[in-house]
PDB file of C-alpha atoms in Angstrom:
ATOM      1  CA  MET P   1       0.100  -0.204   0.467  1.00 40.00           C
ATOM      2  CA  THR P   2       2.567   2.394   0.480  1.00 43.00           C
ATOM      3  CA  LEU P   3       4.507   1.202  -2.472  1.00 39.00           C
ATOM      4  CA  LEU P   4       1.872   2.486  -4.149  1.00 42.00           C
ATOM      5  CA  VAL P   5       0.931   5.706  -2.627  1.00 44.00           C
ATOM      6  CA  ASN P   6       4.051   7.218  -3.157  1.00 49.00           C
ATOM      7  CA  LEU P   7       4.512   5.670  -7.029  1.00 47.00           C
ATOM      8  CA  HIS P   8       0.484   8.085  -7.108  1.00 55.00           C
ATOM      9  CA  ARG P   9       2.813  10.708  -6.041  1.00 62.00           C
ATOM     10  CA  HIS P  10       5.803  10.508  -7.769  1.00 77.00           C
ATOM     11  CA  ASP P  11       3.145  10.526 -10.959  1.00 82.00           C
ATOM     12  CA  ARG P  12       1.179  13.720  -9.742  1.00 86.00           C
ATOM     13  CA  GLU P  13       4.720  15.229  -9.249  1.00 89.00           C
ATOM     14  CA  ALA P  14       6.204  14.293 -12.308  1.00 91.00           C
ATOM     15  CA  VAL P  15       3.272  15.692 -14.386  1.00 91.00           C
ATOM     16  CA  ILE P  16       2.789  19.035 -12.482  1.00 92.00           C
ATOM     17  CA  ALA P  17       6.790  19.150 -12.949  1.00 94.00           C
ATOM     18  CA  ILE P  18       6.355  18.492 -16.646  1.00 94.00           C
ATOM     19  CA  VAL P  19       3.604  20.853 -16.937  1.00 94.00           C
ATOM     20  CA  LEU P  20       5.818  23.785 -14.743  1.00 95.00           C
ATOM     21  CA  GLY P  21       8.212  23.329 -17.230  1.00 95.00           C
ATOM     22  CA  VAL P  22       6.630  23.859 -20.393  1.00 95.00           C
ATOM     23  CA  VAL P  23       4.627  26.705 -18.478  1.00 95.00           C
ATOM     24  CA  LEU P  24       7.769  28.362 -17.962  1.00 95.00           C
ATOM     25  CA  ILE P  25       9.531  27.655 -20.266  1.00 94.00           C
ATOM     26  CA  SER P  26       6.918  29.058 -22.920  1.00 94.00           C
ATOM     27  CA  TRP P  27       6.510  32.547 -20.674  1.00 93.00           C
ATOM     28  CA  GLY P  28       9.735  32.772 -20.804  1.00 92.00           C
ATOM     29  CA  TYR P  29      10.137  32.603 -24.831  1.00 91.00           C
ATOM     30  CA  LEU P  30       7.519  35.187 -24.468  1.00 89.00           C
ATOM     31  CA  LEU P  31       8.937  37.767 -22.121  1.00 86.00           C
ATOM     32  CA  PHE P  32      13.008  37.196 -23.606  1.00 82.00           C
ATOM     33  CA  GLY P  33      11.787  36.490 -26.701  1.00 69.00           C
ATOM     34  CA  VAL P  34      14.031  34.237 -28.455  1.00 50.00           C
ATOM     35  CA  GLU P  35      14.944  35.626 -32.015  1.00 48.00           C
ATOM     36  CA  MET P  36      11.510  36.724 -32.322  1.00 49.00           C
ATOM     37  CA  PRO P  37      11.716  40.220 -34.230  1.00 49.00           C
ATOM     38  CA  MET P  38       9.147  41.843 -32.408  1.00 48.00           C
ATOM     39  CA  PRO P  39       9.075  45.375 -30.805  1.00 44.00           C
ATOM     40  CA  ALA P  40       7.933  43.775 -27.548  1.00 42.00           C
ATOM     41  CA  MET P  41      11.172  42.229 -27.042  1.00 43.00           C
ATOM     42  CA  GLU P  42      13.240  44.858 -27.841  1.00 42.00           C
ATOM     43  CA  GLY P  43      11.943  46.915 -25.391  1.00 40.00           C
ATOM     44  CA  MET P  44       8.116  47.393 -25.660  1.00 40.00           C
ATOM     45  CA  ALA P  45       8.115  50.835 -27.056  1.00 42.00           C
ATOM     46  CA  MET P  46      10.403  50.881 -29.958  1.00 43.00           C
ATOM     47  CA  PRO P  47       8.703  51.918 -33.452  1.00 45.00           C
ATOM     48  CA  MET P  48       9.230  48.922 -35.791  1.00 50.00           C
ATOM     49  CA  ALA P  49       8.241  48.939 -39.689  1.00 58.00           C
ATOM     50  CA  ALA P  50       5.955  46.657 -40.724  1.00 64.00           C
ATOM     51  CA  PRO P  51       7.086  43.466 -41.131  1.00 74.00           C
ATOM     52  CA  ASP P  52       8.017  41.462 -43.731  1.00 82.00           C
ATOM     53  CA  TRP P  53       5.910  37.901 -43.929  1.00 90.00           C
ATOM     54  CA  THR P  54       9.109  35.440 -44.802  1.00 92.00           C
ATOM     55  CA  VAL P  55       8.824  32.217 -44.654  1.00 93.00           C
ATOM     56  CA  GLY P  56      10.769  32.384 -41.222  1.00 92.00           C
ATOM     57  CA  TYR P  57       9.395  34.981 -40.062  1.00 92.00           C
ATOM     58  CA  ALA P  58       5.938  33.638 -40.624  1.00 94.00           C
ATOM     59  CA  ALA P  59       7.263  29.872 -38.735  1.00 94.00           C
ATOM     60  CA  LEU P  60       8.748  32.387 -35.855  1.00 93.00           C
ATOM     61  CA  THR P  61       5.529  33.967 -35.091  1.00 94.00           C
ATOM     62  CA  ILE P  62       4.029  30.335 -35.613  1.00 96.00           C
ATOM     63  CA  ALA P  63       6.372  29.739 -32.455  1.00 94.00           C
ATOM     64  CA  MET P  64       5.566  32.777 -30.919  1.00 94.00           C
ATOM     65  CA  TRP P  65       1.557  32.009 -30.597  1.00 96.00           C
ATOM     66  CA  SER P  66       2.273  28.415 -30.050  1.00 96.00           C
ATOM     67  CA  ALA P  67       3.984  29.813 -26.241  1.00 96.00           C
ATOM     68  CA  MET P  68       1.053  32.045 -26.057  1.00 96.00           C
ATOM     69  CA  MET P  69      -1.298  29.347 -25.904  1.00 97.00           C
ATOM     70  CA  ALA P  70       0.573  26.903 -23.714  1.00 97.00           C
ATOM     71  CA  ALA P  71       1.479  29.470 -21.395  1.00 96.00           C
ATOM     72  CA  MET P  72      -1.821  30.284 -21.189  1.00 96.00           C
ATOM     73  CA  MET P  73      -3.753  27.090 -21.319  1.00 96.00           C
ATOM     74  CA  LEU P  74      -1.595  24.271 -20.022  1.00 95.00           C
ATOM     75  CA  PRO P  75      -2.631  25.632 -16.178  1.00 95.00           C
ATOM     76  CA  SER P  76      -6.313  25.197 -16.859  1.00 95.00           C
ATOM     77  CA  ALA P  77      -5.894  21.577 -17.831  1.00 95.00           C
ATOM     78  CA  VAL P  78      -3.810  20.457 -15.454  1.00 95.00           C
ATOM     79  CA  PRO P  79      -6.592  18.591 -13.255  1.00 95.00           C
ATOM     80  CA  MET P  80      -7.660  16.918 -16.636  1.00 96.00           C
ATOM     81  CA  LEU P  81      -4.214  15.788 -16.989  1.00 96.00           C
ATOM     82  CA  LEU P  82      -3.768  14.458 -13.075  1.00 95.00           C
ATOM     83  CA  PHE P  83      -7.083  13.179 -13.602  1.00 95.00           C
ATOM     84  CA  TYR P  84      -6.335  11.209 -16.750  1.00 95.00           C
ATOM     85  CA  ASP P  85      -2.865   9.975 -14.944  1.00 93.00           C
ATOM     86  CA  SER P  86      -4.493   8.902 -11.885  1.00 91.00           C
ATOM     87  CA  ILE P  87      -7.287   6.698 -13.970  1.00 92.00           C
ATOM     88  CA  ALA P  88      -4.269   5.276 -16.439  1.00 90.00           C
ATOM     89  CA  ARG P  89      -2.096   4.366 -13.663  1.00 89.00           C
ATOM     90  CA  LYS P  90      -5.577   2.097 -12.078  1.00 86.00           C
ATOM     91  CA  ARG P  91      -5.660   0.951 -15.332  1.00 84.00           C
ATOM     92  CA  SER P  92      -2.249  -0.686 -15.257  1.00 77.00           C
ATOM     93  CA  SER P  93      -2.179  -2.164 -12.267  1.00 71.00           C
ATOM     94  CA  GLY P  94      -0.918   0.844 -10.557  1.00 63.00           C
ATOM     95  CA  ASN P  95       2.489   1.725 -12.842  1.00 70.00           C
ATOM     96  CA  THR P  96       3.867   4.677 -13.931  1.00 79.00           C
ATOM     97  CA  ALA P  97       1.465   6.673 -16.484  1.00 82.00           C
ATOM     98  CA  VAL P  98       3.482   9.552 -17.432  1.00 90.00           C
ATOM     99  CA  GLY P  99       4.352   8.492 -20.483  1.00 90.00           C
ATOM    100  CA  SER P 100       0.495   7.824 -21.708  1.00 93.00           C
ATOM    101  CA  THR P 101      -0.291  11.514 -19.662  1.00 94.00           C
ATOM    102  CA  SER P 102       2.323  13.438 -21.425  1.00 94.00           C
ATOM    103  CA  LEU P 103       1.091  12.167 -24.522  1.00 96.00           C
ATOM    104  CA  PHE P 104      -2.437  13.350 -23.849  1.00 97.00           C
ATOM    105  CA  GLY P 105      -0.686  16.509 -23.445  1.00 96.00           C
ATOM    106  CA  LEU P 106       0.942  16.291 -26.025  1.00 97.00           C
ATOM    107  CA  GLY P 107      -2.259  16.003 -28.288  1.00 97.00           C
ATOM    108  CA  TYR P 108      -3.969  19.078 -26.432  1.00 98.00           C
ATOM    109  CA  LEU P 109      -1.112  20.687 -27.407  1.00 97.00           C
ATOM    110  CA  THR P 110      -1.540  19.775 -30.934  1.00 98.00           C
ATOM    111  CA  VAL P 111      -4.982  21.663 -31.634  1.00 98.00           C
ATOM    112  CA  TRP P 112      -3.903  24.252 -30.131  1.00 98.00           C
ATOM    113  CA  LEU P 113      -0.523  24.642 -32.484  1.00 97.00           C
ATOM    114  CA  GLY P 114      -3.121  23.910 -35.645  1.00 97.00           C
ATOM    115  CA  PHE P 115      -5.689  27.024 -33.796  1.00 98.00           C
ATOM    116  CA  SER P 116      -1.988  29.267 -33.115  1.00 97.00           C
ATOM    117  CA  VAL P 117      -1.499  28.419 -37.202  1.00 98.00           C
ATOM    118  CA  ALA P 118      -4.637  30.085 -37.895  1.00 97.00           C
ATOM    119  CA  ALA P 119      -4.273  32.839 -35.603  1.00 97.00           C
ATOM    120  CA  VAL P 120      -0.955  33.780 -37.440  1.00 97.00           C
ATOM    121  CA  ALA P 121      -3.157  33.707 -41.004  1.00 97.00           C
ATOM    122  CA  LEU P 122      -5.695  35.890 -39.316  1.00 96.00           C
ATOM    123  CA  GLN P 123      -3.171  38.318 -38.350  1.00 95.00           C
ATOM    124  CA  TYR P 124      -1.310  38.114 -41.740  1.00 95.00           C
ATOM    125  CA  ALA P 125      -4.454  39.163 -43.154  1.00 95.00           C
ATOM    126  CA  LEU P 126      -5.194  41.890 -40.988  1.00 95.00           C
ATOM    127  CA  ASP P 127      -1.401  43.010 -41.107  1.00 93.00           C
ATOM    128  CA  LYS P 128      -1.954  43.248 -45.191  1.00 92.00           C
ATOM    129  CA  ALA P 129      -5.077  44.980 -44.624  1.00 93.00           C
ATOM    130  CA  SER P 130      -3.338  47.735 -42.992  1.00 92.00           C
ATOM    131  CA  VAL P 131      -5.251  47.478 -39.196  1.00 93.00           C
ATOM    132  CA  LEU P 132      -2.501  45.951 -36.935  1.00 92.00           C
ATOM    133  CA  SER P 133      -0.296  48.065 -35.465  1.00 89.00           C
ATOM    134  CA  PRO P 134       3.210  46.722 -34.279  1.00 82.00           C
ATOM    135  CA  MET P 135       2.450  45.576 -31.137  1.00 82.00           C
ATOM    136  CA  MET P 136      -0.033  43.615 -32.789  1.00 88.00           C
ATOM    137  CA  GLU P 137      -3.451  45.376 -31.643  1.00 92.00           C
ATOM    138  CA  THR P 138      -5.859  46.800 -34.230  1.00 94.00           C
ATOM    139  CA  THR P 139      -6.293  50.347 -35.111  1.00 94.00           C
ATOM    140  CA  SER P 140      -9.934  49.677 -36.176  1.00 94.00           C
ATOM    141  CA  ILE P 141     -12.649  50.775 -34.085  1.00 94.00           C
ATOM    142  CA  ALA P 142     -15.130  49.168 -35.631  1.00 95.00           C
ATOM    143  CA  LEU P 143     -13.136  45.677 -35.761  1.00 96.00           C
ATOM    144  CA  ALA P 144     -12.231  46.229 -31.526  1.00 96.00           C
ATOM    145  CA  GLY P 145     -15.858  46.814 -31.109  1.00 96.00           C
ATOM    146  CA  ALA P 146     -17.429  43.625 -33.339  1.00 97.00           C
ATOM    147  CA  LEU P 147     -14.163  41.190 -31.464  1.00 97.00           C
ATOM    148  CA  LEU P 148     -15.780  42.617 -28.154  1.00 98.00           C
ATOM    149  CA  VAL P 149     -19.271  42.226 -28.869  1.00 97.00           C
ATOM    150  CA  ALA P 150     -18.779  38.628 -30.539  1.00 98.00           C
ATOM    151  CA  ALA P 151     -16.495  37.464 -27.753  1.00 97.00           C
ATOM    152  CA  GLY P 152     -19.347  38.570 -25.597  1.00 97.00           C
ATOM    153  CA  ILE P 153     -22.490  36.589 -27.343  1.00 98.00           C
ATOM    154  CA  TYR P 154     -20.360  33.897 -27.904  1.00 98.00           C
ATOM    155  CA  GLN P 155     -20.407  32.961 -23.809  1.00 97.00           C
ATOM    156  CA  TRP P 156     -24.216  32.451 -24.259  1.00 97.00           C
ATOM    157  CA  THR P 157     -23.927  30.122 -26.529  1.00 97.00           C
ATOM    158  CA  PRO P 158     -24.921  26.650 -26.419  1.00 97.00           C
ATOM    159  CA  LEU P 159     -21.541  25.233 -28.506  1.00 97.00           C
ATOM    160  CA  LYS P 160     -19.952  27.243 -25.993  1.00 97.00           C
ATOM    161  CA  GLN P 161     -20.719  26.343 -22.938  1.00 96.00           C
ATOM    162  CA  ALA P 162     -20.871  22.431 -24.360  1.00 96.00           C
ATOM    163  CA  CYS P 163     -17.330  22.948 -24.333  1.00 97.00           C
ATOM    164  CA  LEU P 164     -16.771  24.798 -21.239  1.00 97.00           C
ATOM    165  CA  ARG P 165     -19.257  21.949 -20.111  1.00 95.00           C
ATOM    166  CA  ASN P 166     -16.295  19.018 -21.050  1.00 94.00           C
ATOM    167  CA  CYS P 167     -13.110  21.141 -19.792  1.00 94.00           C
ATOM    168  CA  ARG P 168     -14.928  21.780 -16.278  1.00 94.00           C
ATOM    169  CA  SER P 169     -15.416  18.117 -15.915  1.00 94.00           C
ATOM    170  CA  PRO P 170     -12.509  15.769 -16.132  1.00 94.00           C
ATOM    171  CA  LEU P 171     -14.696  12.954 -14.747  1.00 94.00           C
ATOM    172  CA  SER P 172     -17.533  13.469 -17.863  1.00 93.00           C
ATOM    173  CA  PHE P 173     -15.017  14.115 -20.235  1.00 95.00           C
ATOM    174  CA  VAL P 174     -12.907  10.448 -19.047  1.00 94.00           C
ATOM    175  CA  LEU P 175     -16.455   8.641 -18.782  1.00 94.00           C
ATOM    176  CA  ALA P 176     -17.555   9.694 -22.862  1.00 94.00           C
ATOM    177  CA  TYR P 177     -14.170   9.368 -24.152  1.00 95.00           C
ATOM    178  CA  TRP P 178     -11.420   7.111 -22.581  1.00 95.00           C
ATOM    179  CA  ARG P 179      -9.497   4.438 -24.853  1.00 93.00           C
ATOM    180  CA  ASP P 180      -7.094   2.670 -23.882  1.00 91.00           C
ATOM    181  CA  GLY P 181      -3.012   2.744 -24.745  1.00 91.00           C
ATOM    182  CA  ARG P 182      -0.578   5.346 -25.683  1.00 91.00           C
ATOM    183  CA  SER P 183      -2.731   6.596 -29.007  1.00 94.00           C
ATOM    184  CA  GLY P 184      -5.430   6.780 -27.281  1.00 95.00           C
ATOM    185  CA  ALA P 185      -4.354   8.461 -25.061  1.00 96.00           C
ATOM    186  CA  PHE P 186      -2.734  10.576 -27.408  1.00 97.00           C
ATOM    187  CA  ALA P 187      -6.370  10.867 -28.755  1.00 97.00           C
ATOM    188  CA  MET P 188      -8.022  11.912 -26.001  1.00 97.00           C
ATOM    189  CA  GLY P 189      -5.794  14.452 -25.589  1.00 97.00           C
ATOM    190  CA  VAL P 190      -6.413  15.678 -29.168  1.00 98.00           C
ATOM    191  CA  ARG P 191     -10.783  15.609 -27.994  1.00 97.00           C
ATOM    192  CA  HIS P 192     -10.004  17.720 -25.199  1.00 98.00           C
ATOM    193  CA  GLY P 193      -8.325  20.044 -26.851  1.00 97.00           C
ATOM    194  CA  VAL P 194     -10.882  20.765 -29.307  1.00 98.00           C
ATOM    195  CA  PHE P 195     -13.064  21.348 -26.398  1.00 97.00           C
ATOM    196  CA  CYS P 196     -10.698  23.969 -24.887  1.00 97.00           C
ATOM    197  CA  VAL P 197     -10.612  25.530 -28.321  1.00 97.00           C
ATOM    198  CA  GLY P 198     -14.309  24.912 -28.901  1.00 97.00           C
ATOM    199  CA  CYS P 199     -14.099  27.075 -25.480  1.00 96.00           C
ATOM    200  CA  CYS P 200     -12.137  29.581 -25.599  1.00 96.00           C
ATOM    201  CA  TRP P 201     -11.050  30.700 -29.383  1.00 97.00           C
ATOM    202  CA  MET P 202     -13.309  33.526 -29.251  1.00 97.00           C
ATOM    203  CA  LEU P 203     -11.456  34.642 -26.103  1.00 97.00           C
ATOM    204  CA  MET P 204      -7.876  34.312 -27.691  1.00 97.00           C
ATOM    205  CA  LEU P 205      -8.900  36.438 -30.918  1.00 97.00           C
ATOM    206  CA  LEU P 206      -9.747  39.334 -28.091  1.00 97.00           C
ATOM    207  CA  LEU P 207      -5.309  39.435 -28.127  1.00 96.00           C
ATOM    208  CA  PHE P 208      -5.696  41.457 -31.500  1.00 96.00           C
ATOM    209  CA  VAL P 209      -8.348  43.606 -29.437  1.00 96.00           C
ATOM    210  CA  GLY P 210      -5.726  44.421 -26.402  1.00 93.00           C
ATOM    211  CA  GLY P 211      -2.444  43.897 -28.166  1.00 91.00           C
ATOM    212  CA  VAL P 212      -0.822  40.327 -29.183  1.00 91.00           C
ATOM    213  CA  MET P 213       2.150  41.263 -27.022  1.00 86.00           C
ATOM    214  CA  ASN P 214       1.036  43.239 -24.205  1.00 90.00           C
ATOM    215  CA  PHE P 215       2.084  40.834 -21.510  1.00 90.00           C
ATOM    216  CA  ALA P 216      -0.889  42.428 -18.957  1.00 92.00           C
ATOM    217  CA  TRP P 217      -3.319  41.612 -21.285  1.00 94.00           C
ATOM    218  CA  ILE P 218      -2.154  37.814 -22.041  1.00 94.00           C
ATOM    219  CA  ALA P 219      -2.168  37.619 -18.326  1.00 94.00           C
ATOM    220  CA  ALA P 220      -5.592  38.542 -17.265  1.00 96.00           C
ATOM    221  CA  ILE P 221      -6.827  36.148 -20.139  1.00 96.00           C
ATOM    222  CA  ALA P 222      -5.062  32.957 -18.935  1.00 96.00           C
ATOM    223  CA  VAL P 223      -6.045  33.944 -15.613  1.00 96.00           C
ATOM    224  CA  PHE P 224      -9.941  34.509 -16.409  1.00 97.00           C
ATOM    225  CA  VAL P 225      -9.587  31.446 -18.937  1.00 97.00           C
ATOM    226  CA  LEU P 226      -8.208  28.967 -15.377  1.00 95.00           C
ATOM    227  CA  VAL P 227     -11.035  30.743 -13.105  1.00 96.00           C
ATOM    228  CA  GLU P 228     -14.035  30.542 -16.052  1.00 97.00           C
ATOM    229  CA  LYS P 229     -12.902  26.235 -16.489  1.00 95.00           C
ATOM    230  CA  LEU P 230     -11.684  26.047 -12.303  1.00 95.00           C
ATOM    231  CA  ALA P 231     -13.899  27.819 -10.371  1.00 94.00           C
ATOM    232  CA  PRO P 232     -16.792  26.417  -8.463  1.00 93.00           C
ATOM    233  CA  ALA P 233     -18.847  29.245 -10.417  1.00 93.00           C
ATOM    234  CA  GLY P 234     -17.245  29.486 -13.418  1.00 93.00           C
ATOM    235  CA  HIS P 235     -19.972  28.692 -15.757  1.00 92.00           C
ATOM    236  CA  TRP P 236     -21.765  31.391 -14.261  1.00 96.00           C
ATOM    237  CA  ILE P 237     -18.847  34.268 -14.415  1.00 96.00           C
ATOM    238  CA  GLY P 238     -18.165  33.138 -18.184  1.00 96.00           C
ATOM    239  CA  LYS P 239     -21.932  34.919 -18.459  1.00 96.00           C
ATOM    240  CA  LEU P 240     -21.500  37.189 -16.221  1.00 97.00           C
ATOM    241  CA  ALA P 241     -18.170  38.323 -18.227  1.00 97.00           C
ATOM    242  CA  GLY P 242     -20.283  37.749 -21.860  1.00 97.00           C
ATOM    243  CA  ILE P 243     -22.263  40.906 -21.004  1.00 97.00           C
ATOM    244  CA  ALA P 244     -19.019  42.869 -19.118  1.00 97.00           C
ATOM    245  CA  LEU P 245     -17.699  42.349 -22.745  1.00 97.00           C
ATOM    246  CA  MET P 246     -21.012  43.206 -25.239  1.00 98.00           C
ATOM    247  CA  ALA P 247     -21.521  46.251 -22.851  1.00 97.00           C
ATOM    248  CA  TRP P 248     -17.478  47.265 -23.961  1.00 97.00           C
ATOM    249  CA  GLY P 249     -18.172  46.279 -26.952  1.00 96.00           C
ATOM    250  CA  GLY P 250     -21.251  48.014 -27.335  1.00 96.00           C
ATOM    251  CA  PHE P 251     -19.824  51.369 -25.870  1.00 95.00           C
ATOM    252  CA  VAL P 252     -16.380  51.213 -28.779  1.00 94.00           C
ATOM    253  CA  LEU P 253     -18.692  50.986 -30.908  1.00 94.00           C
ATOM    254  CA  ALA P 254     -21.218  53.882 -30.010  1.00 93.00           C
ATOM    255  CA  SER P 255     -17.916  55.873 -29.375  1.00 89.00           C
ATOM    256  CA  LEU P 256     -17.452  55.230 -32.945  1.00 82.00           C
ATOM    257  CA  VAL P 257     -20.707  56.605 -34.472  1.00 77.00           C
ATOM    258  CA  THR P 258     -20.671  59.408 -31.873  1.00 79.00           C
ATOM    259  CA  ALA P 259     -16.778  60.404 -33.461  1.00 68.00           C
ATOM    260  CA  SER P 260     -18.547  60.573 -37.224  1.00 61.00           C
TER     261      SER P 260
END
C-alpha cells in the first residue's frame, strides 16, 4: 500500500513538474523573445516597420503563438491531466502512467498548434489590410468593438457551454471518451484540446484587441480562462463576463458613431 501511495505521489509530482516546466519555458520565450523580431522583445516602446512576411518570419510567429497558447492554456488543463493520470495508472495495475499522460498533453497542445497557425493566418490578413499596429493590436475601432461584442455573445452560446462543461468536468470527459493505450492517450488529448479551443477561441481573438504582445493583457485572459474552468461558479462568471464584453464592445462602437 505504501508503495502504491508513493507511486501515486510520484506520478502527480512528475505531471505537475512537466506542466510547470513547459509553462515556464513558454513564458520565458514570450518575455525574452528567442530570436523573435517583435517590438515587445526589444523594449516594447521602440517603433518598428511593418514586418516582411517571409517563411522564416511566419514560422517564428507561429512559434510565438504556440508558446503563448501553451503558457495560457496548460495551467487550466492540469486537473484533467492529473485525473487522466490517476485513471490510467489504476488501469495499468498501479504502474506509472506519466508517459501516457505526456502523450495526452501533447495531443492537447497539438490542437492549440493548429489554432496558432490559424491565428497567424488571421494576423497576416489583418496586417495586409493595414489594421494592425506593431504591437499586433487592431487599429480599427470598428473591428475592436465587433470582436468584443462577438466574444461576449459567444459566452452565452450552447456550443460554448457544451465545450466548457467538458473542460470543467474531467470525470464526464473520461467516462464519455476514454480510449486505452498510448495512441488512445494522444487521441483523448486531441479531443480535449478540441473542446478547449471550442471553449476559448473567441477569448483568444481578443488578443488582437488588447495587443498580442501586451503581456498584462495575455496574463489577464489566462487568469480569466483559469477561473472560468476551475472556479465552482466558473460558468456563471463566464456568462457575466460575456455581458461585460458586450457592454464594452457596444460602448466602443457607440463612440465610433458619436465621433462620426
